[in-house]
Amino acid sequence: MFPKGLPKLIAFESAPWVLSLPSAISLKDMEPSHTWTKYTLLACTIVGLYDPHGAGVAEHLDFEQHAAGKLRGTDMDCVDIIVGALGKGFGAMGGYIAGSAALADMIHSISTGFIFTTAQPSATMAGATAAIKFQSGNPSSRMELQRNVKSVKHELQARELSVLPSQSHIVPLLVGDSANCKEAAGILFDKYDSYVQPTNTPRVPVGQKRLRISPTAWHSKQQQLKLVGALPKI
């Protein structure tokens, strides 16, 4: 055991599977007593895809409060450091670290990864800034994403395909064999113009290889049916 007075770092990764965790797991329940200090780090890989303003899982956990603009007392209010990606949901490049002014000053001073690197081009940062502003004020694309994910799952299940349980925007389709999984992904790409990633060991258990279907807000119903209709033929 470490001494109670020693500062602690509690790190969370907000990958899509976090959305399926029970609501009992909450940062609010981990507030420090006067006997020790903690610093909470949240790594956001899905910012822009969920929640009222696209701020990630911490915002998702208190959806109604954030929709009403009430930050205090939420899980996000308990996070000291947020690391986020500007790709994926924002469609740009790079990432960011958000925290206090003291934290930013420390990173500027001692982080070799920050000091010995090249800044992102101005055009890239302008695009990221525009994407953040758009996503924070326009939930329509996130709503369309959820509709498309639900639609793809429904079509796969209607064809009695092995869709694994998932509450995220990722639709996992169980294949089983590693070689078959890779071959199926190749056929979808070459013959059906559908890019679907195979997920293999060690990311998943042996014998549970799966196709990682990722619908977007912009996939039409015709495109969805083209993919789903191809799968039983492979």
PDB file of C-alpha atoms in Angstrom:
ATOM      1  CA  MET A   1       0.000   0.000   0.000  1.00  0.00           C
ATOM      2  CA  PHE A   2       1.174   3.495  -0.803  1.00  0.00           C
ATOM      3  CA  PRO A   3       1.006   6.133   1.937  1.00  0.00           C
ATOM      4  CA  LYS A   4      -2.395   7.847   2.066  1.00  0.00           C
ATOM      5  CA  GLY A   5      -0.752  11.245   1.766  1.00  0.00           C
ATOM      6  CA  LEU A   6       0.954  10.349  -1.519  1.00  0.00           C
ATOM      7  CA  PRO A   7      -0.790  11.931  -4.541  1.00  0.00           C
ATOM      8  CA  LYS A   8      -2.662   9.410  -6.694  1.00  0.00           C
ATOM      9  CA  LEU A   9      -3.359   9.382 -10.429  1.00  0.00           C
ATOM     10  CA  ILE A  10      -6.611   7.690 -11.464  1.00  0.00           C
ATOM     11  CA  ALA A  11      -6.638   7.162 -15.232  1.00  0.00           C
ATOM     12  CA  PHE A  12      -9.674   6.287 -17.363  1.00  0.00           C
ATOM     13  CA  GLU A  13      -9.880   5.412 -21.042  1.00  0.00           C
ATOM     14  CA  SER A  14     -13.189   6.449 -22.590  1.00  0.00           C
ATOM     15  CA  ALA A  15     -13.236   3.780 -25.296  1.00  0.00           C
ATOM     16  CA  PRO A  16     -16.677   2.844 -26.644  1.00  0.00           C
ATOM     17  CA  TRP A  17     -16.968  -0.176 -24.346  1.00  0.00           C
ATOM     18  CA  VAL A  18     -17.035   2.192 -21.359  1.00  0.00           C
ATOM     19  CA  LEU A  19     -20.598   3.076 -22.337  1.00  0.00           C
ATOM     20  CA  SER A  20     -21.690  -0.430 -21.326  1.00  0.00           C
ATOM     21  CA  LEU A  21     -20.310  -0.161 -17.785  1.00  0.00           C
ATOM     22  CA  PRO A  22     -22.891  -0.005 -14.982  1.00  0.00           C
ATOM     23  CA  SER A  23     -23.896   3.474 -13.928  1.00  0.00           C
ATOM     24  CA  ALA A  24     -22.689   2.684 -10.403  1.00  0.00           C
ATOM     25  CA  ILE A  25     -19.121   3.300 -11.602  1.00  0.00           C
ATOM     26  CA  SER A  26     -18.808   7.046 -11.207  1.00  0.00           C
ATOM     27  CA  LEU A  27     -16.016   9.519 -10.687  1.00  0.00           C
ATOM     28  CA  LYS A  28     -18.247  11.346  -8.216  1.00  0.00           C
ATOM     29  CA  ASP A  29     -18.004   8.318  -5.923  1.00  0.00           C
ATOM     30  CA  MET A  30     -14.205   8.581  -5.887  1.00  0.00           C
ATOM     31  CA  GLU A  31     -13.828  12.064  -4.437  1.00  0.00           C
ATOM     32  CA  PRO A  32     -10.825  12.229  -2.081  1.00  0.00           C
ATOM     33  CA  SER A  33     -11.108  12.695   1.657  1.00  0.00           C
ATOM     34  CA  HIS A  34      -8.924  15.161   3.509  1.00  0.00           C
ATOM     35  CA  THR A  35      -6.334  12.420   4.090  1.00  0.00           C
ATOM     36  CA  TRP A  36      -5.111  12.065   0.520  1.00  0.00           C
ATOM     37  CA  THR A  37      -4.985  13.770  -2.848  1.00  0.00           C
ATOM     38  CA  LYS A  38      -5.958  12.459  -6.262  1.00  0.00           C
ATOM     39  CA  TYR A  39      -5.589  13.629  -9.832  1.00  0.00           C
ATOM     40  CA  THR A  40      -7.954  12.202 -12.423  1.00  0.00           C
ATOM     41  CA  LEU A  41      -6.919  11.689 -16.032  1.00  0.00           C
ATOM     42  CA  LEU A  42      -9.523  10.903 -18.700  1.00  0.00           C
ATOM     43  CA  ALA A  43      -8.413   9.849 -22.183  1.00  0.00           C
ATOM     44  CA  CYS A  44     -11.135  10.628 -24.727  1.00  0.00           C
ATOM     45  CA  THR A  45     -11.001   8.766 -28.007  1.00  0.00           C
ATOM     46  CA  ILE A  46     -14.663   9.262 -28.925  1.00  0.00           C
ATOM     47  CA  VAL A  47     -15.167  12.982 -28.518  1.00  0.00           C
ATOM     48  CA  GLY A  48     -17.532  14.360 -31.121  1.00  0.00           C
ATOM     49  CA  LEU A  49     -19.597  11.162 -31.336  1.00  0.00           C
ATOM     50  CA  TYR A  50     -21.802  11.239 -28.225  1.00  0.00           C
ATOM     51  CA  ASP A  51     -23.525  13.530 -25.755  1.00  0.00           C
ATOM     52  CA  PRO A  52     -25.188  16.964 -25.992  1.00  0.00           C
ATOM     53  CA  HIS A  53     -21.996  18.738 -27.068  1.00  0.00           C
ATOM     54  CA  GLY A  54     -19.797  15.859 -28.230  1.00  0.00           C
ATOM     55  CA  ALA A  55     -17.453  16.087 -25.244  1.00  0.00           C
ATOM     56  CA  GLY A  56     -17.068  12.340 -24.670  1.00  0.00           C
ATOM     57  CA  VAL A  57     -18.061   9.711 -22.130  1.00  0.00           C
ATOM     58  CA  ALA A  58     -17.699  11.961 -19.067  1.00  0.00           C
ATOM     59  CA  GLU A  59     -20.401  14.193 -20.510  1.00  0.00           C
ATOM     60  CA  HIS A  60     -22.485  11.179 -21.540  1.00  0.00           C
ATOM     61  CA  LEU A  61     -22.674   9.940 -17.938  1.00  0.00           C
ATOM     62  CA  ASP A  62     -24.615  13.084 -16.925  1.00  0.00           C
ATOM     63  CA  PHE A  63     -26.418  13.715 -20.211  1.00  0.00           C
ATOM     64  CA  GLU A  64     -29.399  15.697 -18.898  1.00  0.00           C
ATOM     65  CA  GLN A  65     -27.306  17.962 -16.687  1.00  0.00           C
ATOM     66  CA  HIS A  66     -24.931  18.835 -19.520  1.00  0.00           C
ATOM     67  CA  ALA A  67     -27.825  19.358 -21.927  1.00  0.00           C
ATOM     68  CA  ALA A  68     -29.088  21.949 -19.451  1.00  0.00           C
ATOM     69  CA  GLY A  69     -25.630  23.545 -19.235  1.00  0.00           C
ATOM     70  CA  LYS A  70     -25.006  22.441 -15.625  1.00  0.00           C
ATOM     71  CA  LEU A  71     -21.408  21.267 -15.179  1.00  0.00           C
ATOM     72  CA  ARG A  72     -21.007  21.478 -11.414  1.00  0.00           C
ATOM     73  CA  GLY A  73     -21.322  18.173  -9.596  1.00  0.00           C
ATOM     74  CA  THR A  74     -21.057  16.058 -12.747  1.00  0.00           C
ATOM     75  CA  ASP A  75     -18.464  13.382 -13.502  1.00  0.00           C
ATOM     76  CA  MET A  76     -16.735  15.760 -15.903  1.00  0.00           C
ATOM     77  CA  ASP A  77     -16.459  18.303 -13.095  1.00  0.00           C
ATOM     78  CA  CYS A  78     -14.416  15.717 -11.161  1.00  0.00           C
ATOM     79  CA  VAL A  79     -11.843  15.267 -13.943  1.00  0.00           C
ATOM     80  CA  ASP A  80      -8.601  17.235 -13.563  1.00  0.00           C
ATOM     81  CA  ILE A  81      -6.961  16.402 -16.890  1.00  0.00           C
ATOM     82  CA  ILE A  82      -8.652  15.502 -20.170  1.00  0.00           C
ATOM     83  CA  VAL A  83      -6.674  14.143 -23.115  1.00  0.00           C
ATOM     84  CA  GLY A  84      -8.615  14.091 -26.376  1.00  0.00           C
ATOM     85  CA  ALA A  85      -8.173  13.168 -30.030  1.00  0.00           C
ATOM     86  CA  LEU A  86      -8.967  15.521 -32.906  1.00  0.00           C
ATOM     87  CA  GLY A  87      -9.322  12.710 -35.414  1.00  0.00           C
ATOM     88  CA  LYS A  88     -12.298  10.342 -35.648  1.00  0.00           C
ATOM     89  CA  GLY A  89     -15.339  12.373 -34.572  1.00  0.00           C
ATOM     90  CA  PHE A  90     -13.756  15.705 -35.488  1.00  0.00           C
ATOM     91  CA  GLY A  91     -12.154  14.583 -38.725  1.00  0.00           C
ATOM     92  CA  ALA A  92      -8.916  16.515 -38.169  1.00  0.00           C
ATOM     93  CA  MET A  93      -5.489  15.483 -36.818  1.00  0.00           C
ATOM     94  CA  GLY A  94      -3.617  15.557 -33.538  1.00  0.00           C
ATOM     95  CA  GLY A  95      -5.018  15.911 -30.051  1.00  0.00           C
ATOM     96  CA  TYR A  96      -5.236  18.119 -27.002  1.00  0.00           C
ATOM     97  CA  ILE A  97      -4.761  18.214 -23.240  1.00  0.00           C
ATOM     98  CA  ALA A  98      -7.221  20.238 -21.180  1.00  0.00           C
ATOM     99  CA  GLY A  99      -6.701  21.207 -17.559  1.00  0.00           C
ATOM    100  CA  SER A 100      -5.727  24.014 -15.249  1.00  0.00           C
ATOM    101  CA  ALA A 101      -3.358  26.848 -16.134  1.00  0.00           C
ATOM    102  CA  ALA A 102      -0.761  25.308 -13.802  1.00  0.00           C
ATOM    103  CA  LEU A 103      -1.000  21.984 -15.643  1.00  0.00           C
ATOM    104  CA  ALA A 104      -0.595  23.675 -19.013  1.00  0.00           C
ATOM    105  CA  ASP A 105       2.475  25.530 -17.734  1.00  0.00           C
ATOM    106  CA  MET A 106       4.002  22.286 -16.451  1.00  0.00           C
ATOM    107  CA  ILE A 107       3.502  20.568 -19.820  1.00  0.00           C
ATOM    108  CA  HIS A 108       4.997  23.540 -21.649  1.00  0.00           C
ATOM    109  CA  SER A 109       8.032  23.335 -19.377  1.00  0.00           C
ATOM    110  CA  ILE A 110       8.884  19.652 -18.932  1.00  0.00           C
ATOM    111  CA  SER A 111       7.035  17.521 -21.497  1.00  0.00           C
ATOM    112  CA  THR A 112       9.605  16.315 -24.037  1.00  0.00           C
ATOM    113  CA  GLY A 113       6.801  15.127 -26.332  1.00  0.00           C
ATOM    114  CA  PHE A 114       5.508  18.678 -26.464  1.00  0.00           C
ATOM    115  CA  ILE A 115       8.844  20.487 -26.608  1.00  0.00           C
ATOM    116  CA  PHE A 116      10.631  18.361 -29.229  1.00  0.00           C
ATOM    117  CA  THR A 117       7.926  18.253 -31.870  1.00  0.00           C
ATOM    118  CA  THR A 118       6.522  20.302 -34.713  1.00  0.00           C
ATOM    119  CA  ALA A 119       3.278  22.197 -34.319  1.00  0.00           C
ATOM    120  CA  GLN A 120       0.293  21.248 -36.444  1.00  0.00           C
ATOM    121  CA  PRO A 121      -0.108  23.359 -39.614  1.00  0.00           C
ATOM    122  CA  SER A 122      -2.394  26.375 -39.260  1.00  0.00           C
ATOM    123  CA  ALA A 123      -4.904  24.947 -41.740  1.00  0.00           C
ATOM    124  CA  THR A 124      -5.170  21.715 -39.720  1.00  0.00           C
ATOM    125  CA  MET A 125      -5.789  23.611 -36.490  1.00  0.00           C
ATOM    126  CA  ALA A 126      -8.318  25.882 -38.157  1.00  0.00           C
ATOM    127  CA  GLY A 127     -10.190  22.806 -39.381  1.00  0.00           C
ATOM    128  CA  ALA A 128     -10.124  21.238 -35.917  1.00  0.00           C
ATOM    129  CA  THR A 129     -11.374  24.443 -34.318  1.00  0.00           C
ATOM    130  CA  ALA A 130     -14.227  24.695 -36.818  1.00  0.00           C
ATOM    131  CA  ALA A 131     -15.151  21.030 -36.243  1.00  0.00           C
ATOM    132  CA  ILE A 132     -15.226  21.457 -32.452  1.00  0.00           C
ATOM    133  CA  LYS A 133     -17.425  24.549 -32.695  1.00  0.00           C
ATOM    134  CA  PHE A 134     -19.775  22.822 -35.127  1.00  0.00           C
ATOM    135  CA  GLN A 135     -20.096  19.601 -33.112  1.00  0.00           C
ATOM    136  CA  SER A 136     -20.641  21.399 -29.811  1.00  0.00           C
ATOM    137  CA  GLY A 137     -23.629  23.271 -31.202  1.00  0.00           C
ATOM    138  CA  ASN A 138     -25.087  20.768 -33.684  1.00  0.00           C
ATOM    139  CA  PRO A 139     -26.176  17.410 -32.220  1.00  0.00           C
ATOM    140  CA  SER A 140     -28.004  16.412 -35.421  1.00  0.00           C
ATOM    141  CA  SER A 141     -25.060  14.439 -36.861  1.00  0.00           C
ATOM    142  CA  ARG A 142     -24.662  12.509 -33.583  1.00  0.00           C
ATOM    143  CA  MET A 143     -28.378  11.701 -33.623  1.00  0.00           C
ATOM    144  CA  GLU A 144     -28.124  10.503 -37.232  1.00  0.00           C
ATOM    145  CA  LEU A 145     -25.134   8.345 -36.284  1.00  0.00           C
ATOM    146  CA  GLN A 146     -27.156   6.607 -33.581  1.00  0.00           C
ATOM    147  CA  ARG A 147     -30.069   6.075 -35.983  1.00  0.00           C
ATOM    148  CA  ASN A 148     -27.784   4.490 -38.575  1.00  0.00           C
ATOM    149  CA  VAL A 149     -26.122   2.237 -35.989  1.00  0.00           C
ATOM    150  CA  LYS A 150     -29.544   1.058 -34.808  1.00  0.00           C
ATOM    151  CA  SER A 151     -30.638   0.493 -38.409  1.00  0.00           C
ATOM    152  CA  VAL A 152     -27.568  -1.627 -39.284  1.00  0.00           C
ATOM    153  CA  LYS A 153     -27.964  -3.724 -36.131  1.00  0.00           C
ATOM    154  CA  HIS A 154     -31.644  -4.297 -36.936  1.00  0.00           C
ATOM    155  CA  GLU A 155     -30.883  -5.407 -40.508  1.00  0.00           C
ATOM    156  CA  LEU A 156     -28.113  -7.766 -39.364  1.00  0.00           C
ATOM    157  CA  GLN A 157     -30.308  -9.326 -36.688  1.00  0.00           C
ATOM    158  CA  ALA A 158     -33.183  -9.707 -39.178  1.00  0.00           C
ATOM    159  CA  ARG A 159     -30.847 -11.900 -41.244  1.00  0.00           C
ATOM    160  CA  GLU A 160     -29.923 -13.894 -38.111  1.00  0.00           C
ATOM    161  CA  LEU A 161     -26.262 -12.887 -38.299  1.00  0.00           C
ATOM    162  CA  SER A 162     -24.136 -13.117 -35.143  1.00  0.00           C
ATOM    163  CA  VAL A 163     -24.208  -9.528 -33.892  1.00  0.00           C
ATOM    164  CA  LEU A 164     -22.504  -9.218 -30.509  1.00  0.00           C
ATOM    165  CA  PRO A 165     -24.015  -6.985 -27.801  1.00  0.00           C
ATOM    166  CA  SER A 166     -22.751  -3.413 -27.958  1.00  0.00           C
ATOM    167  CA  GLN A 167     -23.999  -0.030 -26.748  1.00  0.00           C
ATOM    168  CA  SER A 168     -21.486   1.959 -28.776  1.00  0.00           C
ATOM    169  CA  HIS A 169     -21.384   3.041 -32.413  1.00  0.00           C
ATOM    170  CA  ILE A 170     -19.253  -0.027 -33.211  1.00  0.00           C
ATOM    171  CA  VAL A 171     -21.261  -3.019 -34.482  1.00  0.00           C
ATOM    172  CA  PRO A 172     -19.265  -6.240 -33.832  1.00  0.00           C
ATOM    173  CA  LEU A 173     -20.145  -9.189 -36.063  1.00  0.00           C
ATOM    174  CA  LEU A 174     -18.774 -12.510 -34.817  1.00  0.00           C
ATOM    175  CA  VAL A 175     -16.896 -14.622 -37.400  1.00  0.00           C
ATOM    176  CA  GLY A 176     -14.769 -16.875 -35.191  1.00  0.00           C
ATOM    177  CA  ASP A 177     -11.884 -18.032 -37.379  1.00  0.00           C
ATOM    178  CA  SER A 178      -9.053 -15.546 -37.948  1.00  0.00           C
ATOM    179  CA  ALA A 179      -8.423 -16.460 -41.590  1.00  0.00           C
ATOM    180  CA  ASN A 180     -12.122 -16.350 -42.455  1.00  0.00           C
ATOM    181  CA  CYS A 181     -12.461 -12.969 -40.755  1.00  0.00           C
ATOM    182  CA  LYS A 182      -9.606 -11.457 -42.750  1.00  0.00           C
ATOM    183  CA  GLU A 183     -10.870 -13.006 -45.984  1.00  0.00           C
ATOM    184  CA  ALA A 184     -14.387 -11.674 -45.427  1.00  0.00           C
ATOM    185  CA  ALA A 185     -13.056  -8.161 -44.878  1.00  0.00           C
ATOM    186  CA  GLY A 186     -11.093  -8.409 -48.128  1.00  0.00           C
ATOM    187  CA  ILE A 187     -14.126  -9.583 -50.130  1.00  0.00           C
ATOM    188  CA  LEU A 188     -16.257  -6.760 -48.730  1.00  0.00           C
ATOM    189  CA  PHE A 189     -13.632  -4.241 -49.797  1.00  0.00           C
ATOM    190  CA  ASP A 190     -12.866  -5.696 -53.241  1.00  0.00           C
ATOM    191  CA  LYS A 191     -16.341  -6.741 -54.403  1.00  0.00           C
ATOM    192  CA  TYR A 192     -18.788  -4.652 -52.404  1.00  0.00           C
ATOM    193  CA  ASP A 193     -16.935  -1.345 -51.872  1.00  0.00           C
ATOM    194  CA  SER A 194     -17.320  -1.693 -48.113  1.00  0.00           C
ATOM    195  CA  TYR A 195     -14.408  -1.074 -45.755  1.00  0.00           C
ATOM    196  CA  VAL A 196     -14.869  -3.180 -42.617  1.00  0.00           C
ATOM    197  CA  GLN A 197     -11.971  -3.914 -40.285  1.00  0.00           C
ATOM    198  CA  PRO A 198     -11.255  -7.451 -39.032  1.00  0.00           C
ATOM    199  CA  THR A 199     -10.493  -7.568 -35.311  1.00  0.00           C
ATOM    200  CA  ASN A 200      -8.138 -10.366 -34.304  1.00  0.00           C
ATOM    201  CA  THR A 201      -6.264 -11.682 -31.278  1.00  0.00           C
ATOM    202  CA  PRO A 202      -4.942 -10.300 -28.927  1.00  0.00           C
ATOM    203  CA  ARG A 203      -7.614  -7.580 -29.098  1.00  0.00           C
ATOM    204  CA  VAL A 204     -10.287 -10.285 -28.803  1.00  0.00           C
ATOM    205  CA  PRO A 205     -10.139 -13.835 -27.363  1.00  0.00           C
ATOM    206  CA  VAL A 206      -8.996 -16.734 -29.540  1.00  0.00           C
ATOM    207  CA  GLY A 207     -11.864 -18.121 -31.599  1.00  0.00           C
ATOM    208  CA  GLN A 208     -13.875 -14.916 -31.311  1.00  0.00           C
ATOM    209  CA  LYS A 209     -12.590 -12.962 -34.302  1.00  0.00           C
ATOM    210  CA  ARG A 210     -15.070 -10.404 -35.531  1.00  0.00           C
ATOM    211  CA  LEU A 211     -15.761  -7.794 -38.157  1.00  0.00           C
ATOM    212  CA  ARG A 212     -15.806  -4.281 -36.760  1.00  0.00           C
ATOM    213  CA  ILE A 213     -18.612  -2.467 -38.586  1.00  0.00           C
ATOM    214  CA  SER A 214     -18.564   1.298 -38.077  1.00  0.00           C
ATOM    215  CA  PRO A 215     -21.577   3.106 -39.554  1.00  0.00           C
ATOM    216  CA  THR A 216     -21.334   6.881 -39.866  1.00  0.00           C
ATOM    217  CA  ALA A 217     -23.919   9.622 -39.847  1.00  0.00           C
ATOM    218  CA  TRP A 218     -23.558   9.939 -43.624  1.00  0.00           C
ATOM    219  CA  HIS A 219     -24.132   6.333 -44.726  1.00  0.00           C
ATOM    220  CA  SER A 220     -27.357   6.143 -46.709  1.00  0.00           C
ATOM    221  CA  LYS A 221     -29.940   3.383 -46.295  1.00  0.00           C
ATOM    222  CA  GLN A 222     -28.902   2.030 -49.699  1.00  0.00           C
ATOM    223  CA  GLN A 223     -25.275   1.758 -48.581  1.00  0.00           C
ATOM    224  CA  GLN A 224     -26.300   0.032 -45.363  1.00  0.00           C
ATOM    225  CA  LEU A 225     -28.387  -2.532 -47.222  1.00  0.00           C
ATOM    226  CA  LYS A 226     -25.569  -3.154 -49.701  1.00  0.00           C
ATOM    227  CA  LEU A 227     -23.224  -4.116 -46.859  1.00  0.00           C
ATOM    228  CA  VAL A 228     -25.774  -6.142 -44.913  1.00  0.00           C
ATOM    229  CA  GLY A 229     -26.981  -7.927 -48.038  1.00  0.00           C
ATOM    230  CA  ALA A 230     -23.429  -8.941 -48.954  1.00  0.00           C
ATOM    231  CA  LEU A 231     -22.580 -10.562 -45.636  1.00  0.00           C
ATOM    232  CA  PRO A 232     -24.757 -13.724 -45.985  1.00  0.00           C
ATOM    233  CA  LYS A 233     -23.176 -14.349 -49.399  1.00  0.00           C
ATOM    234  CA  ILE A 234     -19.610 -14.416 -48.121  1.00  0.00           C
TER     235      ILE A 234
END
